[in-house]
Short mmCIF file of C-alpha atoms and ligand atoms in Angstrom, two decimals:
data_model
loop_
_atom_site.label_atom_id
_atom_site.label_comp_id
_atom_site.label_asym_id
_atom_site.label_seq_id
_atom_site.Cartn_x
_atom_site.Cartn_y
_atom_site.Cartn_z
CA MET A 1 -27.11 31.71 -6.24
CA THR A 2 -28.75 29.91 -8.43
CA THR A 3 -28.00 25.18 -8.95
CA ASN A 4 -28.97 22.89 -11.17
CA LYS A 5 -29.41 20.58 -9.16
CA GLY A 6 -31.24 17.47 -11.15
CA LEU A 7 -31.76 20.12 -13.86
CA ALA A 8 -34.39 21.58 -12.35
CA LEU A 9 -33.40 25.26 -11.68
CA VAL A 10 -33.19 26.20 -8.10
CA GLU A 11 -32.65 29.57 -6.97
CA ARG A 12 -31.41 28.98 -3.45
CA ASP A 13 -29.03 31.77 -0.41
CA GLU A 14 -25.42 31.54 0.57
CA SER A 15 -26.26 28.60 3.16
CA GLY A 16 -27.52 26.20 0.23
CA VAL A 17 -31.70 26.52 1.43
CA ASP A 18 -34.35 26.63 -1.60
CA LEU A 19 -35.28 29.90 -1.99
CA ALA A 20 -39.59 28.74 -3.21
CA PHE A 21 -39.00 26.13 -0.53
CA ARG A 22 -38.61 28.53 2.60
CA ALA A 23 -41.49 31.22 1.01
CA ASN A 24 -43.71 28.61 0.61
CA VAL A 25 -43.26 27.12 3.78
CA LEU A 26 -43.01 30.71 5.79
CA ASP A 27 -46.29 31.67 3.68
CA GLY A 28 -48.20 28.37 4.32
CA LEU A 29 -47.65 28.38 7.85
CA ARG A 30 -48.37 32.33 8.36
CA ALA A 31 -52.04 31.82 6.34
CA SER A 32 -55.54 30.77 8.03
CA PRO A 33 -56.02 27.42 7.78
CA LYS A 34 -52.37 26.35 6.98
CA ALA A 35 -50.93 25.49 4.25
CA ILE A 36 -47.83 23.65 2.57
CA PRO A 37 -48.30 23.09 -1.21
CA ALA A 38 -48.30 19.51 -1.94
CA ARG A 39 -45.30 19.32 -4.31
CA TRP A 40 -42.97 19.95 -1.56
CA LEU A 41 -43.49 16.36 0.08
CA TYR A 42 -41.49 15.10 -3.29
CA ASP A 43 -37.71 15.33 -2.10
CA ASP A 44 -36.06 11.85 -2.58
CA ALA A 45 -37.68 10.25 0.64
CA GLY A 46 -40.69 11.42 -0.28
CA SER A 47 -40.47 10.43 -4.21
CA GLN A 48 -39.59 6.70 -2.84
CA LEU A 49 -42.40 6.73 0.02
CA PHE A 50 -44.87 7.62 -2.50
CA GLU A 51 -43.25 4.66 -4.73
CA ASP A 52 -43.89 2.56 -1.62
CA ILE A 53 -47.78 3.87 -1.03
CA THR A 54 -48.64 2.44 -4.65
CA LYS A 55 -47.83 -0.60 -3.53
CA VAL A 56 -49.39 -0.45 -0.04
CA PRO A 57 -52.83 -2.69 -0.47
CA GLU A 58 -55.74 -0.13 0.98
CA TYR A 59 -53.95 2.60 -2.29
CA TYR A 60 -55.42 1.02 -5.30
CA PRO A 61 -55.25 3.56 -8.00
CA THR A 62 -51.74 2.43 -9.41
CA ARG A 63 -53.17 -1.05 -9.43
CA ALA A 64 -56.33 -0.20 -11.29
CA GLU A 65 -54.91 1.95 -13.54
CA THR A 66 -52.25 -0.49 -14.90
CA GLU A 67 -55.06 -3.49 -14.67
CA ILE A 68 -57.15 -0.59 -17.29
CA LEU A 69 -53.80 -0.33 -19.12
CA LYS A 70 -53.05 -4.44 -19.33
CA THR A 71 -56.95 -4.88 -20.43
CA ARG A 72 -57.94 -2.07 -22.95
CA SER A 73 -54.83 -0.77 -24.52
CA GLY A 74 -56.54 -2.98 -27.10
CA GLU A 75 -59.09 -0.46 -27.77
CA PHE A 76 -57.18 2.95 -26.98
CA ALA A 77 -54.83 1.27 -30.23
CA ALA A 78 -58.11 1.38 -32.90
CA LEU A 79 -58.81 4.45 -31.23
CA VAL A 80 -55.92 6.27 -31.47
CA GLY A 81 -53.96 4.36 -34.58
CA PRO A 82 -50.31 3.95 -35.37
CA GLY A 83 -47.49 6.30 -35.95
CA ARG A 84 -48.37 9.11 -33.55
CA ALA A 85 -45.90 10.77 -30.63
CA VAL A 86 -46.47 9.62 -27.37
CA VAL A 87 -45.66 12.83 -25.37
CA GLU A 88 -45.94 12.14 -21.37
CA PHE A 89 -46.82 14.73 -18.91
CA GLY A 90 -43.81 13.69 -16.51
CA SER A 91 -41.30 11.82 -16.69
CA GLY A 92 -43.22 8.46 -17.47
CA SER A 93 -43.34 5.31 -15.20
CA SER A 94 -41.57 1.92 -15.75
CA VAL A 95 -44.43 -0.19 -15.80
CA LYS A 96 -47.60 2.02 -17.26
CA THR A 97 -46.02 3.86 -19.92
CA PRO A 98 -44.98 0.31 -21.95
CA LEU A 99 -47.83 -0.70 -21.44
CA LEU A 100 -49.06 2.10 -23.42
CA LEU A 101 -46.21 2.38 -26.16
CA SER A 102 -46.58 -1.56 -26.91
CA ALA A 103 -49.94 -1.17 -27.47
CA ILE A 104 -49.96 1.44 -29.63
CA GLU A 105 -46.66 1.34 -32.12
CA PRO A 106 -45.95 4.65 -31.88
CA ALA A 107 -43.84 7.06 -34.47
CA SER A 108 -41.81 8.49 -31.15
CA TYR A 109 -41.96 8.99 -27.46
CA VAL A 110 -41.26 12.57 -26.11
CA PRO A 111 -41.07 12.71 -22.31
CA LEU A 112 -41.19 16.27 -20.66
CA ASP A 113 -40.40 17.01 -16.90
CA ILE A 114 -38.67 19.38 -15.11
CA ALA A 115 -35.96 17.30 -13.53
CA GLY A 116 -33.88 17.03 -15.60
CA ASP A 117 -31.88 13.64 -13.87
CA PHE A 118 -35.49 11.69 -13.58
CA LEU A 119 -35.98 12.97 -16.77
CA ARG A 120 -32.89 10.97 -18.19
CA ALA A 121 -32.93 7.97 -17.12
CA ALA A 122 -36.61 7.10 -17.45
CA ALA A 123 -35.98 7.91 -21.11
CA ALA A 124 -32.78 5.95 -20.96
CA ASP A 125 -34.68 3.09 -20.17
CA LEU A 126 -37.01 3.35 -22.21
CA ALA A 127 -35.24 3.18 -24.99
CA GLU A 128 -33.45 0.16 -24.13
CA LYS A 129 -36.94 -1.63 -23.70
CA PHE A 130 -37.77 0.30 -27.06
CA PRO A 131 -34.92 0.02 -29.16
CA GLY A 132 -36.55 0.93 -32.45
CA LEU A 133 -38.26 3.92 -31.08
CA PRO A 134 -36.82 7.55 -31.29
CA VAL A 135 -36.74 9.02 -27.57
CA HIS A 136 -36.59 12.75 -27.33
CA PRO A 137 -37.28 13.74 -23.88
CA VAL A 138 -37.60 17.84 -22.83
CA GLU A 139 -36.33 19.18 -20.34
CA ALA A 140 -39.07 21.80 -19.12
CA ASP A 141 -42.61 22.59 -16.66
CA PHE A 142 -45.15 21.43 -18.62
CA MET A 143 -47.19 24.19 -16.45
CA ARG A 144 -46.55 25.69 -19.34
CA ARG A 145 -46.45 25.48 -23.08
CA VAL A 146 -43.72 23.64 -24.03
CA GLU A 147 -42.16 23.90 -27.76
CA LEU A 148 -41.74 20.67 -29.09
CA PRO A 149 -38.88 19.05 -30.75
CA GLY A 150 -38.85 19.41 -34.44
CA GLU A 151 -38.44 15.75 -34.80
CA VAL A 152 -42.00 15.43 -34.22
CA ALA A 153 -43.63 18.44 -35.81
CA ASP A 154 -44.89 16.55 -38.62
CA GLN A 155 -46.53 13.83 -36.35
CA PRO A 156 -49.90 13.35 -34.69
CA LYS A 157 -49.68 13.85 -31.13
CA LEU A 158 -50.59 11.40 -28.46
CA GLY A 159 -50.88 13.85 -24.34
CA PHE A 160 -50.40 10.77 -21.90
CA PHE A 161 -51.37 12.13 -18.06
CA PRO A 162 -51.93 8.92 -15.93
CA GLY A 163 -51.59 8.51 -12.05
CA SER A 164 -54.92 11.05 -11.09
CA THR A 165 -51.97 13.81 -10.71
CA ILE A 166 -54.64 15.50 -12.25
CA GLY A 167 -56.19 15.71 -9.07
CA ASN A 168 -53.49 16.81 -6.90
CA MET A 169 -54.49 20.66 -8.35
CA VAL A 170 -57.23 22.49 -7.40
CA ALA A 171 -59.58 23.03 -10.44
CA ARG A 172 -58.08 25.99 -11.37
CA THR A 173 -54.84 24.82 -11.44
CA ALA A 174 -55.53 21.89 -13.36
CA VAL A 175 -57.29 23.90 -16.26
CA ASP A 176 -54.42 25.97 -16.85
CA LEU A 177 -52.71 22.92 -17.20
CA LEU A 178 -54.89 21.20 -19.49
CA ARG A 179 -55.06 24.53 -21.50
CA SER A 180 -51.16 24.58 -21.98
CA MET A 181 -51.17 20.92 -22.70
CA ARG A 182 -53.55 21.71 -25.64
CA GLU A 183 -51.22 24.59 -26.85
CA THR A 184 -48.41 21.87 -26.30
CA LEU A 185 -49.75 19.15 -28.64
CA GLY A 186 -52.06 21.21 -30.70
CA THR A 187 -55.34 21.27 -32.55
CA GLY A 188 -56.23 17.60 -33.25
CA ALA A 189 -54.23 16.27 -30.88
CA ARG A 190 -55.34 13.12 -28.71
CA LEU A 191 -55.00 12.91 -24.47
CA LEU A 192 -55.31 9.99 -22.09
CA ILE A 193 -55.60 10.59 -18.49
CA GLY A 194 -56.05 9.08 -15.31
CA MET A 195 -58.73 10.32 -12.93
CA ASP A 196 -59.17 8.29 -9.95
CA LEU A 197 -63.14 8.15 -8.95
CA ILE A 198 -65.65 9.30 -6.46
CA LYS A 199 -66.55 6.33 -4.08
CA ASP A 200 -67.49 4.72 -0.55
CA GLU A 201 -65.18 7.51 2.20
CA GLU A 202 -63.78 4.59 3.41
CA VAL A 203 -62.13 3.18 0.68
CA LEU A 204 -60.69 6.54 -0.12
CA VAL A 205 -60.03 7.53 2.96
CA ALA A 206 -57.97 4.46 3.95
CA ALA A 207 -55.86 4.88 0.69
CA TYR A 208 -54.48 7.86 2.40
CA ASP A 209 -54.28 6.30 5.69
CA ASP A 210 -53.16 2.75 5.12
CA ALA A 211 -52.83 0.92 8.31
CA GLY A 212 -49.13 0.46 7.72
CA GLY A 213 -48.43 3.62 8.33
CA VAL A 214 -46.46 4.39 4.96
CA THR A 215 -49.13 7.85 3.72
CA ALA A 216 -48.51 9.12 7.22
CA GLU A 217 -44.67 9.29 6.74
CA PHE A 218 -44.77 10.53 3.39
CA ASN A 219 -46.49 13.30 5.26
CA TYR A 220 -44.32 13.46 8.13
CA ASN A 221 -41.20 13.85 5.51
CA LEU A 222 -42.32 16.82 5.10
CA VAL A 223 -41.89 18.06 8.64
CA ARG A 224 -38.57 16.38 8.50
CA ARG A 225 -37.32 18.51 5.37
CA ILE A 226 -38.97 21.82 7.13
CA ASN A 227 -37.05 21.11 10.19
CA ARG A 228 -33.38 19.81 8.51
CA GLU A 229 -33.67 22.51 5.54
CA LEU A 230 -35.19 25.16 7.40
CA GLU A 231 -33.68 25.07 10.29
CA GLY A 232 -37.13 24.11 11.65
CA ASP A 233 -37.76 22.88 15.41
CA ILE A 234 -41.61 21.40 14.87
CA PRO A 235 -42.25 18.82 17.12
CA LEU A 236 -43.18 15.60 14.67
CA ASP A 237 -44.74 13.22 17.85
CA LYS A 238 -47.52 16.43 18.47
CA LEU A 239 -48.60 16.15 15.28
CA ARG A 240 -50.62 13.54 13.56
CA HIS A 241 -51.70 12.70 10.31
CA ASP A 242 -55.08 13.21 8.99
CA ALA A 243 -57.00 12.38 6.20
CA ARG A 244 -60.43 13.09 5.46
CA TRP A 245 -63.05 13.47 2.79
CA ASN A 246 -64.30 17.19 1.43
CA ASP A 247 -67.82 16.44 -0.05
CA ASP A 248 -67.93 19.75 -1.21
CA TYR A 249 -64.60 19.28 -3.22
CA ALA A 250 -65.04 15.90 -3.81
CA ARG A 251 -61.41 15.78 -2.31
CA VAL A 252 -60.04 13.46 -0.09
CA GLU A 253 -56.91 16.07 1.96
CA MET A 254 -54.20 15.19 3.86
CA HIS A 255 -53.66 17.25 7.33
CA LEU A 256 -50.86 17.61 9.70
CA VAL A 257 -53.11 17.92 13.25
CA ALA A 258 -51.87 19.58 16.23
CA GLN A 259 -52.16 17.22 19.24
CA GLU A 260 -51.92 19.67 21.74
CA THR A 261 -50.95 23.71 21.30
CA LEU A 262 -47.42 23.42 20.04
CA ALA A 263 -45.22 26.68 19.61
CA PHE A 264 -42.46 26.09 16.95
CA THR A 265 -39.98 27.96 14.52
CA VAL A 266 -38.98 27.61 11.24
CA SER A 267 -35.83 29.60 9.47
CA GLY A 268 -35.82 31.70 12.78
CA GLU A 269 -39.80 32.87 12.92
CA ALA A 270 -42.03 31.99 15.49
CA PHE A 271 -45.31 29.60 14.86
CA GLY A 272 -48.09 28.70 17.09
CA MET A 273 -51.19 25.97 16.62
CA GLU A 274 -53.97 25.24 18.85
CA LYS A 275 -54.73 21.73 19.62
CA GLY A 276 -56.05 20.49 16.65
CA GLU A 277 -55.40 22.75 14.30
CA THR A 278 -54.14 21.38 11.09
CA ILE A 279 -51.04 22.33 8.88
CA HIS A 280 -53.02 21.14 5.52
CA THR A 281 -50.97 19.30 3.30
CA GLU A 282 -52.75 17.88 -0.21
CA ASN A 283 -55.67 17.53 -1.85
CA SER A 284 -56.66 14.58 -4.43
CA HIS A 285 -59.74 15.15 -5.84
CA LYS A 286 -61.67 12.72 -7.25
CA PHE A 287 -64.13 12.84 -9.91
CA ASN A 288 -67.02 11.54 -11.61
CA ARG A 289 -68.19 10.66 -15.48
CA ARG A 290 -69.60 14.34 -15.36
CA THR A 291 -67.54 16.10 -13.58
CA SER A 292 -64.42 14.31 -15.06
CA ASN A 293 -65.84 15.88 -18.84
CA MET A 294 -66.51 19.47 -17.52
CA LEU A 295 -62.61 19.52 -16.54
CA LEU A 296 -61.95 18.39 -19.70
CA LEU A 297 -64.18 20.69 -21.36
CA ALA A 298 -63.05 23.92 -19.57
CA GLY A 299 -59.44 22.78 -20.38
CA GLY A 300 -60.28 22.68 -24.40
CA TRP A 301 -60.61 18.70 -24.23
CA GLU A 302 -63.57 16.95 -25.62
CA PRO A 303 -64.09 13.95 -23.85
CA VAL A 304 -64.27 10.76 -26.73
CA GLU A 305 -64.03 7.18 -25.64
CA ARG A 306 -63.78 6.46 -21.60
CA TRP A 307 -63.09 2.81 -18.77
CA THR A 308 -62.80 2.09 -16.22
CA ASP A 309 -61.42 -1.07 -14.49
CA GLU A 310 -63.69 -3.86 -13.38
CA GLN A 311 -64.12 -2.86 -9.60
CA GLY A 312 -65.25 0.61 -11.25
CA ARG A 313 -62.65 2.60 -9.26
CA PHE A 314 -60.52 4.54 -11.74
CA SER A 315 -61.19 6.22 -15.18
CA MET A 316 -58.62 6.89 -18.36
CA ILE A 317 -60.39 8.86 -20.65
CA LEU A 318 -59.49 9.51 -24.12
CA ALA A 319 -59.87 12.69 -25.27
CA GLU A 320 -59.52 15.48 -28.39
CA ALA A 321 -58.62 18.34 -29.04
CA ARG A 322 -61.35 19.33 -31.36
CA PRO A 323 -61.17 23.39 -33.01
CA PRO A 324 -62.65 25.79 -31.43
CA ARG A 325 -66.51 26.59 -31.20
CA SER A 326 -68.82 29.08 -30.37
CA ALA A 327 -72.21 27.53 -31.38
CA PRO A 328 -73.70 25.22 -29.40
C1 AVI B 1 -49.88 11.25 -6.72
N1 AVI B 1 -50.71 11.85 -6.48
C2 AVI B 1 -51.34 11.11 -7.70
C3 AVI B 1 -51.06 10.17 -5.09
C4 AVI B 1 -52.32 10.83 -5.61
O1 AVI B 1 -53.14 9.44 -4.78
O2 AVI B 1 -52.87 11.67 -4.93
C5 AVI B 1 -50.45 11.37 -3.92
C6 AVI B 1 -50.35 10.31 -2.80
N2 AVI B 1 -50.85 11.38 -2.03
C7 AVI B 1 -50.67 10.65 -0.87
N3 AVI B 1 -51.00 9.19 -1.68
C8 AVI B 1 -50.80 9.58 -2.47
#
């Protein structure tokens, strides 16, 4: 059975179980070490919890990036020029997108998202804020090349990918995405991308383990979702949220750590965890000037300019899809 929830096509069995969710969770629990893809953190409750995270005192990235967009927009505007189709990878945020659009005199705005209802709501909201601006939402999986609407074919493009969402991907996936963005936007396009920076471990870990416990709830929500949607009996009270810095990979990892030996079932399959064993639920990679340049270049984007917030916590990078060249 294929349903159209939020217009993202979801394949379900007769009892309504999301088949991709079940396959990813069962594969992830069978694996060693156990790991479940972070995309499943974002059901309705998880998306709301992420919104709440952006407001906790320890989680600086959203405030730092907004500060850059507020204070440096004149500089982006001068480099990018007016008359571009702004193509946003994701439905757009009610704060960041208007800051960019008001700065650069765009010709049009094209939000791309796989979740159709979020996309249409965000597009309608934007159209109301910018009455003269043509808005062309496209429902698509932007991990692959996307056919842009004919109306923007002749306009120069500016891709927008804020939030350091690229940091939630392992390097190989991030490079695949950057290459798809290049194919979607074409040679000559620009990309404005947010990338969070490496900093003191205590600051990073606190951002993913806030004292108020909002990030812990975000992580626990995945277990609640598994128990509800996949007839699981994972004892949530025996798992503890853990955020840890992995220095080799320059990333904060979220885990759920077993507090004692556990036995549980999910979708009728039995699983066990030793005391101290974890389920790895998210990576959030952090960058410096060199690693962000390297990642962008590997994906076909030449860095042009970069900005950080006053405290140097977060970066926004403007890059360009230059024609390919093989010579040094
Ligand atoms: C969406 N993404 C960029 C967030 C991050 O910072 O990696 C998700 C998040 N996970 C825990 N806190 C925030």
